Amino acid sequence: MTTEERLYKLEGIVEGVMATLPERITSLENRMDLLRQELKGDIAGLRQEFKGEMAALRQEFKGEMAALRQEFKGEMAALRQEFKAETAALEGRLGEQMASLRQELKAEMGSLEGRLGEQMASLRQELKGDMASLRQELKADINTALNRLMLYFSALAVLLALLALWR
């Protein structure tokens, strides 16, 4: 085959291709439009699916948040109860210690009152003994003084009687 023949053959092929090219381009454009429509549908479907997933995730998140809130409230209530119980226990122990201290204080005060009473009784006894001793000493001194006075008066009476006799 010569170059011309090849050229004619190629021209025939090119004319054949050129004749079918508009149909193919139209077909290709139609396929591209169909693919665009299909792609738009797929994108719209994906959007809807994404929106659904987001709504489901929101609901799941809200549920978990509500559960966490409830759990937190439960924990707070438990902590409050524990705190109240601890406070009540501390108040009870404090009350017991206060009562114990009161009892010890009462016992100590009773003991002090008893010792003070004993010391007061002892001091009274000593004072009574000292006063009785002083009375006895005073009586003895008064008796001694009266006895001397009687002796002086007796001596004076004897002197006066002697003087009266001598005259």
Tab-separated table of C-alpha atoms in Angstrom:
chain	number	residue	atom	x	y	z
A	1	MET	CA	0.000	0.000	0.000
A	2	THR	CA	1.096	3.334	-0.977
A	3	THR	CA	1.058	6.455	0.989
A	4	GLU	CA	-1.845	7.808	-0.959
A	5	GLU	CA	-3.872	4.786	-0.375
A	6	ARG	CA	-3.088	4.959	3.229
A	7	LEU	CA	-4.002	8.597	3.213
A	8	TYR	CA	-7.338	7.824	1.534
A	9	LYS	CA	-7.952	5.084	3.964
A	10	LEU	CA	-7.165	7.384	6.840
A	11	GLU	CA	-9.426	10.079	5.366
A	12	GLY	CA	-12.198	7.529	5.180
A	13	ILE	CA	-11.629	6.547	8.740
A	14	VAL	CA	-11.503	10.205	9.794
A	15	GLU	CA	-14.713	10.970	7.859
A	16	GLY	CA	-16.343	7.941	9.434
A	17	VAL	CA	-15.207	9.032	12.850
A	18	MET	CA	-16.282	12.633	12.109
A	19	ALA	CA	-19.678	11.414	11.032
A	20	THR	CA	-20.147	9.408	14.223
A	21	LEU	CA	-18.411	11.940	16.434
A	22	PRO	CA	-21.437	14.244	17.019
A	23	GLU	CA	-23.539	11.237	17.962
A	24	ARG	CA	-20.839	9.988	20.255
A	25	ILE	CA	-20.376	13.453	21.765
A	26	THR	CA	-24.139	13.721	22.299
A	27	SER	CA	-24.149	10.242	23.783
A	28	LEU	CA	-21.182	11.149	25.948
A	29	GLU	CA	-22.900	14.384	27.028
A	30	ASN	CA	-26.046	12.392	27.871
A	31	ARG	CA	-23.979	9.897	29.847
A	32	MET	CA	-22.234	12.773	31.628
A	33	ASP	CA	-25.631	14.330	32.430
A	34	LEU	CA	-26.835	10.978	33.707
A	35	LEU	CA	-23.664	10.584	35.762
A	36	ARG	CA	-24.124	14.145	37.101
A	37	GLN	CA	-27.704	13.350	38.048
A	38	GLU	CA	-26.590	10.081	39.617
A	39	LEU	CA	-23.784	11.880	41.446
A	40	LYS	CA	-26.229	14.559	42.650
A	41	GLY	CA	-28.545	11.816	43.856
A	42	ASP	CA	-25.683	10.050	45.593
A	43	ILE	CA	-24.567	13.328	47.184
A	44	ALA	CA	-28.153	14.079	48.285
A	45	GLY	CA	-28.382	10.546	49.670
A	46	LEU	CA	-25.079	10.968	51.456
A	47	ARG	CA	-26.280	14.295	52.842
A	48	GLN	CA	-29.452	12.663	54.106
A	49	GLU	CA	-27.459	9.779	55.533
A	50	PHE	CA	-25.012	12.244	57.123
A	51	LYS	CA	-27.907	14.246	58.596
A	52	GLY	CA	-29.422	11.048	59.936
A	53	GLU	CA	-26.104	9.977	61.437
A	54	MET	CA	-25.616	13.433	62.955
A	55	ALA	CA	-29.134	13.354	64.416
A	56	ALA	CA	-28.452	9.874	65.804
A	57	LEU	CA	-25.131	11.049	67.244
A	58	ARG	CA	-26.856	14.083	68.772
A	59	GLN	CA	-29.475	11.845	70.343
A	60	GLU	CA	-26.800	9.462	71.583
A	61	PHE	CA	-24.790	12.405	72.955
A	62	LYS	CA	-27.885	13.823	74.652
A	63	GLY	CA	-28.650	10.416	76.124
A	64	GLU	CA	-25.116	10.013	77.413
A	65	MET	CA	-25.174	13.540	78.838
A	66	ALA	CA	-28.483	12.824	80.564
A	67	ALA	CA	-27.055	9.558	81.910
A	68	LEU	CA	-23.945	11.380	83.118
A	69	ARG	CA	-26.122	14.026	84.749
A	70	GLN	CA	-28.146	11.352	86.505
A	71	GLU	CA	-24.981	9.558	87.557
A	72	PHE	CA	-23.534	12.853	88.808
A	73	LYS	CA	-26.740	13.613	90.708
A	74	GLY	CA	-26.645	10.130	92.199
A	75	GLU	CA	-23.020	10.564	93.213
A	76	MET	CA	-23.789	13.961	94.710
A	77	ALA	CA	-26.736	12.537	96.637
A	78	ALA	CA	-24.558	9.669	97.870
A	79	LEU	CA	-21.843	12.119	98.905
A	80	ARG	CA	-24.422	14.257	100.699
A	81	GLN	CA	-25.722	11.211	102.554
A	82	GLU	CA	-22.187	10.137	103.413
A	83	PHE	CA	-21.387	13.668	104.598
A	84	LYS	CA	-24.562	13.755	106.698
A	85	ALA	CA	-23.734	10.364	108.188
A	86	GLU	CA	-20.167	11.446	108.955
A	87	THR	CA	-21.429	14.693	110.455
A	88	ALA	CA	-23.981	12.831	112.562
A	89	ALA	CA	-21.300	10.367	113.692
A	90	LEU	CA	-18.977	13.229	114.583
A	91	GLU	CA	-21.779	14.992	116.438
A	92	GLY	CA	-22.519	11.748	118.290
A	93	ARG	CA	-18.884	11.258	119.232
A	94	LEU	CA	-18.624	14.898	120.240
A	95	GLY	CA	-21.777	14.545	122.348
A	96	GLU	CA	-20.388	11.406	123.985
A	97	GLN	CA	-17.104	13.146	124.713
A	98	MET	CA	-18.950	16.171	126.084
A	99	ALA	CA	-21.077	13.911	128.303
A	100	SER	CA	-17.948	12.058	129.417
A	101	LEU	CA	-16.224	15.352	130.186
A	102	ARG	CA	-19.305	16.529	132.080
A	103	GLN	CA	-19.291	13.322	134.127
A	104	GLU	CA	-15.574	13.665	134.810
A	105	LEU	CA	-16.060	17.305	135.759
A	106	LYS	CA	-18.977	16.425	138.058
A	107	ALA	CA	-16.959	13.623	139.643
A	108	GLU	CA	-13.955	15.918	140.072
A	109	MET	CA	-16.160	18.668	141.516
A	110	GLY	CA	-17.786	16.148	143.863
A	111	SER	CA	-14.369	14.931	144.916
A	112	LEU	CA	-13.191	18.515	145.440
A	113	GLU	CA	-16.353	19.333	147.390
A	114	GLY	CA	-15.802	16.223	149.535
A	115	ARG	CA	-12.174	17.132	150.210
A	116	LEU	CA	-13.151	20.736	150.871
A	117	GLY	CA	-15.882	19.553	153.262
A	118	GLU	CA	-13.406	17.272	155.022
A	119	GLN	CA	-10.891	20.092	155.290
A	120	MET	CA	-13.597	22.462	156.554
A	121	ALA	CA	-14.699	19.867	159.138
A	122	SER	CA	-11.084	19.320	160.123
A	123	LEU	CA	-10.571	23.084	160.448
A	124	ARG	CA	-13.774	23.348	162.517
A	125	GLN	CA	-12.576	20.573	164.778
A	126	GLU	CA	-9.188	22.232	165.146
A	127	LEU	CA	-10.873	25.574	165.802
A	128	LYS	CA	-13.213	23.997	168.368
A	129	GLY	CA	-10.263	22.258	169.997
A	130	ASP	CA	-8.253	25.490	170.033
A	131	MET	CA	-11.227	27.431	171.409
A	132	ALA	CA	-11.858	24.773	174.077
A	133	SER	CA	-8.186	24.846	174.966
A	134	LEU	CA	-8.263	28.659	175.126
A	135	ARG	CA	-11.378	28.507	177.328
A	136	GLN	CA	-9.704	26.071	179.643
A	137	GLU	CA	-6.611	28.258	179.801
A	138	LEU	CA	-8.760	31.348	180.340
A	139	LYS	CA	-10.777	29.588	183.056
A	140	ALA	CA	-7.569	28.453	184.704
A	141	ASP	CA	-6.146	31.995	184.516
A	142	ILE	CA	-9.394	33.469	185.887
A	143	ASN	CA	-9.474	30.862	188.667
A	144	THR	CA	-5.856	31.579	189.485
A	145	ALA	CA	-6.541	35.312	189.520
A	146	LEU	CA	-9.636	34.841	191.686
A	147	ASN	CA	-7.724	32.577	194.039
A	148	ARG	CA	-4.999	35.179	194.408
A	149	LEU	CA	-7.601	37.867	194.861
A	150	MET	CA	-9.190	35.758	197.589
A	151	LEU	CA	-5.814	35.336	199.176
A	152	TYR	CA	-5.210	39.078	199.060
A	153	PHE	CA	-8.618	39.786	200.510
A	154	SER	CA	-8.062	37.155	203.156
A	155	ALA	CA	-4.676	38.652	203.958
A	156	LEU	CA	-6.212	42.126	204.018
A	157	ALA	CA	-8.993	40.895	206.321
A	158	VAL	CA	-6.405	39.326	208.596
A	159	LEU	CA	-4.426	42.562	208.606
A	160	LEU	CA	-7.495	44.611	209.314
A	161	ALA	CA	-8.459	42.222	212.084
A	162	LEU	CA	-4.976	42.437	213.556
A	163	LEU	CA	-5.034	46.195	213.343
A	164	ALA	CA	-8.385	46.298	214.966
A	165	LEU	CA	-7.081	44.093	217.729
A	166	TRP	CA	-4.028	46.163	218.370
A	167	ARG	CA	-5.777	49.214	218.934
